[in-house]
C-alpha angles and dihedrals in degrees: 000000000000123000095259126045111295120238118222121194111205121193116207088020099155098083150358115012094354094056086043089055091049095052095047094043089050091051088051090059097262124146113223148224112191118192128177135123097261103077094179090059095047092050091051093052092045090053088053096050092045090057100044099042142031092251141130113229120194113190114205108178105206132149113225093208090082109084094220089056098093094048092045097046090051093046089053092049089052090048091054092045092245115150114197118229100171127031121196109194095196108136112116147122141182131254109215124214135040122315099256091044090079133061123246097250088059091055092042092056091049092050089050094051098039102037117009101043102048089044088052091045089053095045090050099047103033095080093059091052092049092050093047087046093231133077145137128207125182119187109199101223125156143243082245086074090063095049138064110288109255125219118258096041099058104168098027097081091037091054091050092049088056092051091051095055091038090056095046092056095045089051092053095043093048109036099095088050094062095257118121119194122192134183107219111207114190122180119210107349131185104247138107095276095104093046089057095051090043092239095113092113093052094042092052086064093067118094118270096237088066089066131082130188122247092242092052091048088052099048091054094047094055090047088050098050091047093056090051098253112163093200125016127179112199121220130036096248091054094052089046086056096048091049093048091051090052094053093049124091107258092246094053093044086051093048090051092047087052094051097042092043091066089066097061107015135081105229098162104075 
């Protein structure tokens, strides 16, 4: 940790894994910058954290779908004299349905939020971390980035695989500069994600042992980045799935993915 209170920027901080990061980092003594689209939820969370912890919480409502947002956000941080020590690239969502069922604008927005925005935020904030000799970057990826891409969420697994490789390279480039980078790869996590993608009914059919709480995912993720793990999969079941897929022939792994994805993906639209 730095000598003063570390400052963490959490994207997608209004709910789910992002809100869990905010709560746990505040409990660890961090000041926070929270950004997401829903200002009312951010303000409610900020009020909660200020009451429960001696922490400064800055709320900056921005939509990462706007290509100008990463620069605008970082300019505002600079204007306020805020230096980010921890970057939590958490913002994300899924686009249900087949690739051609959605218009290009929908896919372009998705790529901006899931790929371009976290990459640009890391590029803009990393030099300051290196200069100060300390920093942490957690890119919230997914177990989906380690297994064959399923039908029905065409860009999701691909985007998470990118974050994994991106994090590995950043970790190697910056470890000697005191900056740890980790791709956190949760599996099924209790959050609003499946409500937004309208797959909650299907997901509820999965056995309970396959799920982790957002709080547990975050607890393990914070420990992983502090250890210097470049990639971390929380949960024994998820790690076993990744190992099994690696050992299977590619065609068999793809066949299993096609069979299982019908249970929890909408492949008809």
